[in-house]
CSV table of C-alpha atoms in Angstrom, one decimal:
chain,number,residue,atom,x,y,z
A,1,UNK,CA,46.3,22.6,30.5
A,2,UNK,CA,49.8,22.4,31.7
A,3,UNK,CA,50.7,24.6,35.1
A,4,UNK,CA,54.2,26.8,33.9
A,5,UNK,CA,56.7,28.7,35.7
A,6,UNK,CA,57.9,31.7,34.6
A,7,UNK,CA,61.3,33.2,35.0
A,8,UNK,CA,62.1,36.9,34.3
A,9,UNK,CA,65.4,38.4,33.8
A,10,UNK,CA,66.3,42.1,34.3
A,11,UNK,CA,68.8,43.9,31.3
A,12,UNK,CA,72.1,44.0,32.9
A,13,UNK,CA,71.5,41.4,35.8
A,14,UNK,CA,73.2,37.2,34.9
A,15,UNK,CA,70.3,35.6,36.5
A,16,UNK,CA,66.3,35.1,35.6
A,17,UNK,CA,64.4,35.1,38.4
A,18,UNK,CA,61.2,33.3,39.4
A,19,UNK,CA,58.1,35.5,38.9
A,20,UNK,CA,55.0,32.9,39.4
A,21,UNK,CA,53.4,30.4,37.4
A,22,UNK,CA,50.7,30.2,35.1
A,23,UNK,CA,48.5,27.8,33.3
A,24,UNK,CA,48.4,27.3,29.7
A,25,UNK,CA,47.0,25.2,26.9
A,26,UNK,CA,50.3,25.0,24.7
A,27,UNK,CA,54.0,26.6,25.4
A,28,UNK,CA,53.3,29.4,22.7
A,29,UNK,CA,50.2,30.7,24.9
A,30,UNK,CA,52.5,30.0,28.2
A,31,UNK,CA,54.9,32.8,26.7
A,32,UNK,CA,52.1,35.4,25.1
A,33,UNK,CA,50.1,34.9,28.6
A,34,UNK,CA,53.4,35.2,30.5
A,35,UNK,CA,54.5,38.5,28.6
A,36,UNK,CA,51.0,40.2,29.7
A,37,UNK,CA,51.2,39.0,33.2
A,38,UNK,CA,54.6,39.2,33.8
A,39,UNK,CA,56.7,41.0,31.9
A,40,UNK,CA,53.9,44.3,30.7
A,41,UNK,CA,55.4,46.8,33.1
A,42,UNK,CA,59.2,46.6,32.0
A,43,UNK,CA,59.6,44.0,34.8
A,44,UNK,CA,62.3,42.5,32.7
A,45,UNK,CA,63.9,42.5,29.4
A,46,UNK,CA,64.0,38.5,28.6
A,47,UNK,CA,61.1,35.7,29.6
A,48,UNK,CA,61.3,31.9,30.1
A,49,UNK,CA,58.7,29.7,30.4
A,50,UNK,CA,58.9,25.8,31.9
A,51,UNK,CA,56.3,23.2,32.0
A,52,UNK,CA,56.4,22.2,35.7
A,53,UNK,CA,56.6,18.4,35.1
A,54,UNK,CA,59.3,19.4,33.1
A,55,UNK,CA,61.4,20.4,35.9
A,56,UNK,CA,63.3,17.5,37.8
A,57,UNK,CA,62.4,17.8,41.3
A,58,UNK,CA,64.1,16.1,44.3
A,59,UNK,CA,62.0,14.8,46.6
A,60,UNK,CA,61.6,16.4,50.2
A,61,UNK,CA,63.7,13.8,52.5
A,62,UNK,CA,66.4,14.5,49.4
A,63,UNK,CA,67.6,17.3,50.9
A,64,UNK,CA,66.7,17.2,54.8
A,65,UNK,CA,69.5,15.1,56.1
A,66,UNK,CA,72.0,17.7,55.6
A,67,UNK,CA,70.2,20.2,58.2
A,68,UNK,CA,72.8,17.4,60.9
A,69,UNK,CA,75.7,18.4,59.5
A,70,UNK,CA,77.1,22.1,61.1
A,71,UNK,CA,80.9,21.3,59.9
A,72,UNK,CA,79.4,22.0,56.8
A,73,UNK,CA,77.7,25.8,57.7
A,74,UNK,CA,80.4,27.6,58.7
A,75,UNK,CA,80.4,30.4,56.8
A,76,UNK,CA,84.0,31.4,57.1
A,77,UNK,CA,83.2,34.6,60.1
A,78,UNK,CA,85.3,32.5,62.4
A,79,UNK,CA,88.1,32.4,60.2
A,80,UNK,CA,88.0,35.9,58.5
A,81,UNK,CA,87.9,37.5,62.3
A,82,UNK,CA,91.2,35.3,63.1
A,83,UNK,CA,92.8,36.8,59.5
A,84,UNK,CA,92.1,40.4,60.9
A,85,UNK,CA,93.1,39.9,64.4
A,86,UNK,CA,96.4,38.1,62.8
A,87,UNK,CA,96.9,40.9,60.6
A,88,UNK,CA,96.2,43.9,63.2
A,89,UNK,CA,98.8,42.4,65.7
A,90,UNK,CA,101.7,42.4,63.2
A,91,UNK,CA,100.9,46.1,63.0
B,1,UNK,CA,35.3,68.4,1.6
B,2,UNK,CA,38.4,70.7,2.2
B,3,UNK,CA,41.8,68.8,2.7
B,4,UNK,CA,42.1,69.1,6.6
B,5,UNK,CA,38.3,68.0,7.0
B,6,UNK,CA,39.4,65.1,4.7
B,7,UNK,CA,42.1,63.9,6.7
B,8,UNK,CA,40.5,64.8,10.1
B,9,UNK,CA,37.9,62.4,9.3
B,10,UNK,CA,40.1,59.3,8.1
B,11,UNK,CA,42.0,59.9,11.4
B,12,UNK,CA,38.6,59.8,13.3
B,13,UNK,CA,37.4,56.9,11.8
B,14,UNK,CA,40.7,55.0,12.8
B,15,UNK,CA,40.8,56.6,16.4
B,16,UNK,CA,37.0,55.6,17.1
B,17,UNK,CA,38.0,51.8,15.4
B,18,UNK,CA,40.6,51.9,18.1
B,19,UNK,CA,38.8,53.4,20.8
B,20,UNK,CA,35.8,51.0,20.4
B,21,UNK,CA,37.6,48.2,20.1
B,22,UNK,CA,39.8,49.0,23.1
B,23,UNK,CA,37.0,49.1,25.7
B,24,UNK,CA,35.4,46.0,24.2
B,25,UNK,CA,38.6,44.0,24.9
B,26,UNK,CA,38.7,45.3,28.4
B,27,UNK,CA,34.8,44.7,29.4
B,28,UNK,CA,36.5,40.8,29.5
B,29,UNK,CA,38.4,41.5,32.8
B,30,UNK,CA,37.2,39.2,35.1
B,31,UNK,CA,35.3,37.4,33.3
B,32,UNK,CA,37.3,36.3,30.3
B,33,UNK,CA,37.3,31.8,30.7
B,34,UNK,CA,40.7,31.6,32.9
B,35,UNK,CA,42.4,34.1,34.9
B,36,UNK,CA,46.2,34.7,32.5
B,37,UNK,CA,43.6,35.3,29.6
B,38,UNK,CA,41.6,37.7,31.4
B,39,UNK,CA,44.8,40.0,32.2
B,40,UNK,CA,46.4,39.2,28.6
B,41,UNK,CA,42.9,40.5,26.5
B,42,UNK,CA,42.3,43.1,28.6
B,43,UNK,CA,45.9,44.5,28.5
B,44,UNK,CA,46.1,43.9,25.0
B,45,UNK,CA,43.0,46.3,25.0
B,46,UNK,CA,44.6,48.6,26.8
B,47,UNK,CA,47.2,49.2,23.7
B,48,UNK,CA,44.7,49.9,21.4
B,49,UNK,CA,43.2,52.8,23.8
B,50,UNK,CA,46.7,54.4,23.4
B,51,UNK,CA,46.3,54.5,20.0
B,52,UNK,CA,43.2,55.7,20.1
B,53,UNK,CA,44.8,58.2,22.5
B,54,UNK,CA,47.3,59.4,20.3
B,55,UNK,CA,44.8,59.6,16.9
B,56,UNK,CA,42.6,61.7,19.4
B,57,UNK,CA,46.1,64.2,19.9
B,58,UNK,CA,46.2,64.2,16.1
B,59,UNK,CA,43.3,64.8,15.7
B,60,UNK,CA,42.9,68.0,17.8
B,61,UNK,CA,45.9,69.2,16.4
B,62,UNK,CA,44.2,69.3,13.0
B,63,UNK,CA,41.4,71.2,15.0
B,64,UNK,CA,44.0,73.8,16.5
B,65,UNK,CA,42.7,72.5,20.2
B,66,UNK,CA,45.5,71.6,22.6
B,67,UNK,CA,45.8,68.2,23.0
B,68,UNK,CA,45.1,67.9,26.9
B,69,UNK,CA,44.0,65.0,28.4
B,70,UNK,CA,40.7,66.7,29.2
B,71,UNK,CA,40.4,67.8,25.4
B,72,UNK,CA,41.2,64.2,24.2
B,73,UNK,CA,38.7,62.6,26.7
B,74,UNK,CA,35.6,65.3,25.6
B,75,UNK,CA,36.7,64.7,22.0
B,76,UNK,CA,36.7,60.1,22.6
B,77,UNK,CA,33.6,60.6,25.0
B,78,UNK,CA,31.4,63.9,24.6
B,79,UNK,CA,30.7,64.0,20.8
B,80,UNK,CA,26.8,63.1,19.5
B,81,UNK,CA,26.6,59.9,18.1
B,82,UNK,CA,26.5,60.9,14.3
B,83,UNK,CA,30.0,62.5,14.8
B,84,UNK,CA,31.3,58.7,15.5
B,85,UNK,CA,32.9,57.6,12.5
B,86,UNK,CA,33.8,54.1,13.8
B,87,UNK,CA,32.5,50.3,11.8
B,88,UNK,CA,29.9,48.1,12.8
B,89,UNK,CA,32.0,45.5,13.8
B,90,UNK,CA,33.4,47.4,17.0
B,91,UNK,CA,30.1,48.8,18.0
B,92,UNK,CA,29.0,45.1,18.2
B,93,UNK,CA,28.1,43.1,21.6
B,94,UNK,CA,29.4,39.6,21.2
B,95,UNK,CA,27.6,37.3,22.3
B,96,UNK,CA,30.1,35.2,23.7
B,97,UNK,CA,33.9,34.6,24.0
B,98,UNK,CA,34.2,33.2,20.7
B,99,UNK,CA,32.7,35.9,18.3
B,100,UNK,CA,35.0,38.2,21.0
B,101,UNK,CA,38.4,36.0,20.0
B,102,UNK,CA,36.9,36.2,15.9
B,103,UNK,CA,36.8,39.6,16.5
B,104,UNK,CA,39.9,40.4,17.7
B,105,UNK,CA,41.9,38.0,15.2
B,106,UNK,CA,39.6,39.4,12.1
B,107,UNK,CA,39.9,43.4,13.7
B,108,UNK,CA,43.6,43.2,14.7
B,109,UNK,CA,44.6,41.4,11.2
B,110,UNK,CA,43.0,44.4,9.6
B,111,UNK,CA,44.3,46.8,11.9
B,112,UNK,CA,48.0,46.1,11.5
B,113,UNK,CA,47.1,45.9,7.2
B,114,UNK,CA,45.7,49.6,8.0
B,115,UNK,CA,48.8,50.5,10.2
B,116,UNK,CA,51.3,49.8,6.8
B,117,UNK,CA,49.1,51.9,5.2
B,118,UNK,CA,50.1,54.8,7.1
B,119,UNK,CA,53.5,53.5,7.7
B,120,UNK,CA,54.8,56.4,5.8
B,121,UNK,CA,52.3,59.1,5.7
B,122,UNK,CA,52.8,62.4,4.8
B,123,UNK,CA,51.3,63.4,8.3
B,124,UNK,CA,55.2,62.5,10.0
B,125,UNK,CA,53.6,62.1,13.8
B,126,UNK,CA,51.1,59.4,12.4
B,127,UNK,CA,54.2,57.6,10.4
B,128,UNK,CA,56.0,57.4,14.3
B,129,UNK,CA,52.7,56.2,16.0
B,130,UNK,CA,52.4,53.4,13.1
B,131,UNK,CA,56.0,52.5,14.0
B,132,UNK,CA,55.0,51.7,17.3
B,133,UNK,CA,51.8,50.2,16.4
B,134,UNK,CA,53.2,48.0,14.3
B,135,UNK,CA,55.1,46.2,17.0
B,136,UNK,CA,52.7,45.9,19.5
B,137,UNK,CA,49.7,44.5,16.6
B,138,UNK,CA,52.5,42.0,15.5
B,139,UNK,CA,52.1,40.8,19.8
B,140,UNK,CA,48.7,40.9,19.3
B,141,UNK,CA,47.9,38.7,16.1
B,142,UNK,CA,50.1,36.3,17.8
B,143,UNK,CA,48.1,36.4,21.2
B,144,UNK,CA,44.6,35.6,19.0
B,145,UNK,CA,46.6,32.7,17.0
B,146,UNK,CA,48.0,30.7,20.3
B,147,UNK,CA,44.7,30.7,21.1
B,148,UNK,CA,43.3,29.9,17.8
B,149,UNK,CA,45.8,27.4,16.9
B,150,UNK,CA,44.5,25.7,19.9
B,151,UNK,CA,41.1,26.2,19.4
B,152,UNK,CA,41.0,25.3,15.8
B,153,UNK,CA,42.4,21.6,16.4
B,154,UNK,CA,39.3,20.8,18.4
B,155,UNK,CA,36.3,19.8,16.9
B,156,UNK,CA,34.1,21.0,19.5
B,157,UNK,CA,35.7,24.2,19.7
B,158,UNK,CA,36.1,24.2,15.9
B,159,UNK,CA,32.5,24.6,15.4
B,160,UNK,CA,31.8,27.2,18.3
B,161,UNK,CA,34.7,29.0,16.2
B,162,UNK,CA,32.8,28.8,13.1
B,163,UNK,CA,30.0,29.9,14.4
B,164,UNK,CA,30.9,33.1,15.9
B,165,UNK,CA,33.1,33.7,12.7
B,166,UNK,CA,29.6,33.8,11.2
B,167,UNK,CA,28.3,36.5,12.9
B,168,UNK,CA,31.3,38.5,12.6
B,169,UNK,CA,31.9,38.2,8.4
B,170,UNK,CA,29.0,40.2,7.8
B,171,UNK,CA,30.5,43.6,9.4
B,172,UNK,CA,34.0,43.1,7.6
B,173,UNK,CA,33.2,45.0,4.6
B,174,UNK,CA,31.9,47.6,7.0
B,175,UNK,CA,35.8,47.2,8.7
B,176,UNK,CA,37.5,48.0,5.5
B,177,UNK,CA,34.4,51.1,4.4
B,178,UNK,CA,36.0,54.5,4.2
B,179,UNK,CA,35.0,57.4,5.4
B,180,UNK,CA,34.0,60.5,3.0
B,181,UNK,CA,37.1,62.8,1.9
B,182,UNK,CA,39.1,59.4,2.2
B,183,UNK,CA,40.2,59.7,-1.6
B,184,UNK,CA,41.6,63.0,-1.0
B,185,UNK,CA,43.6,61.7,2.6
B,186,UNK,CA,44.8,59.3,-0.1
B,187,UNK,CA,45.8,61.9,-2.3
B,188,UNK,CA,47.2,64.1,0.0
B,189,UNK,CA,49.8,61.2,1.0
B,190,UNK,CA,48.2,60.3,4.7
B,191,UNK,CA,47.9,56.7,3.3
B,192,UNK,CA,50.0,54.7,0.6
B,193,UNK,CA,46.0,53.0,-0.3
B,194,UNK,CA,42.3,53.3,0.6
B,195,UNK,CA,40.9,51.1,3.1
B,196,UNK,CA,38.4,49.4,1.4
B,197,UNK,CA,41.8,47.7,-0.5
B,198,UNK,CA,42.2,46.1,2.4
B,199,UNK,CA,39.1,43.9,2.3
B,200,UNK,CA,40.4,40.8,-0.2
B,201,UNK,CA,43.1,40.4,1.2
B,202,UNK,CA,41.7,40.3,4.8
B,203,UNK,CA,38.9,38.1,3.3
B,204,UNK,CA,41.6,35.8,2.1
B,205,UNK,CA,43.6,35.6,5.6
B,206,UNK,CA,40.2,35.0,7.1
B,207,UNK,CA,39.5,32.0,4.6
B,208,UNK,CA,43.4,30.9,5.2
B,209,UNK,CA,42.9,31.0,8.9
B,210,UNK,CA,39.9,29.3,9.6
B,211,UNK,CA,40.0,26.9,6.3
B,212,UNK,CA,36.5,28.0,5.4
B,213,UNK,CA,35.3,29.8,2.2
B,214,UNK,CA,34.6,33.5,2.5
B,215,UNK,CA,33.0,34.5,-0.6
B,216,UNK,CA,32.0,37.5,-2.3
B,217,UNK,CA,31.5,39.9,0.4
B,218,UNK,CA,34.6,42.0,-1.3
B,219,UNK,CA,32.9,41.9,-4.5
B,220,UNK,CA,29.4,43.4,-3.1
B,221,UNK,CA,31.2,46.3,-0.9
B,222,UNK,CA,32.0,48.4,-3.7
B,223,UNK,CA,28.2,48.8,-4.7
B,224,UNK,CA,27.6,50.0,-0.5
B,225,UNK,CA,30.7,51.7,-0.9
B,226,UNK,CA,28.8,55.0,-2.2
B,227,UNK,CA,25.0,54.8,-0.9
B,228,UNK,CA,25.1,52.4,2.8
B,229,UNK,CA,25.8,54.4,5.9
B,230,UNK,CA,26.9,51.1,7.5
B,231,UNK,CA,30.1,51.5,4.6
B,232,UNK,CA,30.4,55.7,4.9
B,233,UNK,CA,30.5,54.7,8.9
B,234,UNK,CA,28.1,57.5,9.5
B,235,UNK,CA,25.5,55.1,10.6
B,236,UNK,CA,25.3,53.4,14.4
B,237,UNK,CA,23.9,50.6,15.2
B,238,UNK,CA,21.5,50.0,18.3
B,239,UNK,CA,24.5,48.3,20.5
B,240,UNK,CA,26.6,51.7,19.9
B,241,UNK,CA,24.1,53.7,22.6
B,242,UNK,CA,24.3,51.0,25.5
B,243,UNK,CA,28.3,51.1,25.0
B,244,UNK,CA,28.8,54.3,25.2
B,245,UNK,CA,26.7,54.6,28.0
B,246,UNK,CA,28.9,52.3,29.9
B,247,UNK,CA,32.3,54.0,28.6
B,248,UNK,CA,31.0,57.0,30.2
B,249,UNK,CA,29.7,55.7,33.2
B,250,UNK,CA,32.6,57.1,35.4
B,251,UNK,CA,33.4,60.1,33.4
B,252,UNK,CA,29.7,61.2,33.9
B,253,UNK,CA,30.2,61.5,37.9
B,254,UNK,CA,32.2,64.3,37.2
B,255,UNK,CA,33.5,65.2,33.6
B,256,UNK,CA,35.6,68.2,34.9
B,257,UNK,CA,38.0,65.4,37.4
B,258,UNK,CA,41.5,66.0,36.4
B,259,UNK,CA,42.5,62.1,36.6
């Protein structure tokens, strides 16, 4: 058995969307199992499944080190409210 | 038998098929062998109780009886036994999961065979419920072959297979037996073909699908097809009593709830 994740995407929405993951024998029962638990109430309109090992996964220290690094948060308020102010006072 | 009787029993017979069926596949929830296979049969058992639903509707239409939920549920649940016009094959208690997965690959191969057949009935609200039918048996059959693909390979599993496709060949004749009147549904356009022209061919996709040789049984229906109850589907067997008992287990608290 191979543990899958399914990904379901709603009609006039770009991205799938994790649902959960299931466990299956073969990827053609990941998708009919995945289409009962997942998709049976109009949850979506498109289905993906992917074996887990198949995903490439960074390890957990991978990421960390950028949780130092606030230059590289900002997420442009300070800026935009200096824009307005700069823009109000030339009014 | 009159025309209407004649069609009114070919739909019951179908309805009852469905009906059966339908609760059998959901008796596995929560105890089908892993948890996403538990949800998938029992959901897949859930469409064929909405056809059932909708031959009931067609049914009481034929009858001149309002099609209420009420009426449908008295009609599914509160006839005597020798009104049931369903086969063997759904009235059976499997023994275990594997004659439940022969089962539903042998009864939903036949069922979407006996779905074309009514594809373009004269009776138009059957052609549109076929239509729909259609798509979700194709959903189905591919459901029992994931798993049978799998199964198959195995040699272990292969056998257990075999096995329980043993116990379920002898009711497929039963599957395909008609009802009385049938010939004049026929005539009367509500099918393109009798039923019991279903069984070689489904014999042959059995014998495809399993590799194994299924012989004769569609050469010996014809001589039940007349005289054996089991073919007419006027006959139950002892596992029909039991089953309906637990069908209407709920119903029985209080048959006038408005659900």
């Amino acid at each position: 058995m191979h543990v899958y994740e399914v990904f379901v995407k709603k009609d006039g929405r770009d991205e799938f969307r994790h649902a959960g993951a299931l466990e299956a024998a073969t990827d053609e029962l990941a998708l009919v199992l995945a289409r009962e638990g997942y998709v049976r109430r109009a949850e979506g309109d498109r289905l993906w499944v992917v074996r887990r090992d198949h995903v490439v996964a960074a390890d957990d220290d991978f990421v960390a080190p950028n949780a130092d690094k606030p230059h590289r948060h900002h997420d442009g308020a300070a800026v935009a409210a200096r824009r307005k102010a700069a823009r109000q006072s030339r009014q | 038998m009159s025309g209407q009787g004649a069609i009114r029993e070919y739909l019951l017979a179908f309805a009852d098929d469905e009906h059966l069926m339908g609760q059998q596949h959901t008796e596995w929830i929560g105890v089908a062998p892993f948890l996403e296979e538990d949800l998938a049969f029992s959901s897949i058992g859930q469409d064929e109780l909405g056809h059932a639903a909708l031959l009931y509707e067609l049914v009481l239409e034929l009858d001149g009886i309002e099609p209420t939920d009420t009426a449908v549920d008295r009609l599914a649940y509160g006839r005597p036994s020798r009104e049931y016009r369903c086969c063997r094959l759904v009235e059976y208690t499997t023994r275990d999961w594997a004659e439940a997965l022969a089962r539903h690959w042998v009864y939903d191969t036949f069922e979407a065979a006996r779905w074309r057949l009514v594809a373009d009935s004269s009776l138009t609200r059957l052609a549109a419920v076929a239509g729909k039918a259609l798509q979700e048996e194709a959903f189905h059959r591919r459901h029992a072959d994931a798993l049978l693909d799998k199964l198959l390979a195995s040699p272990e599993a292969r056998t257990r297979m075999l096995g329980a496709l043993e116990a379920i060949l002898p009711m497929v004749p039963g599957l395909c037996g008609a009802v009385a009147g049938e010939a004049e549904a026929v005539r009367r356009g509500v099918a393109s073909a009798p039923t019991p022209d279903l069984l070689g061919p489904l014999e042959k996709a059995i014998a495809e699908r399993f590799l194994v040789e299924v012989s004769g049984s569609g050469s010996r229906s014809g001589s039940h097809s007349t005289a054996d109850g089991q073919f007419l589907r006027t006959v139950r067997s002892t596992d029909f009593e039991p089953l309906m008992k637990r069908m209407r287990e709920v119903l029985d608290y209080d048959p006038e709830a408005v659900w």
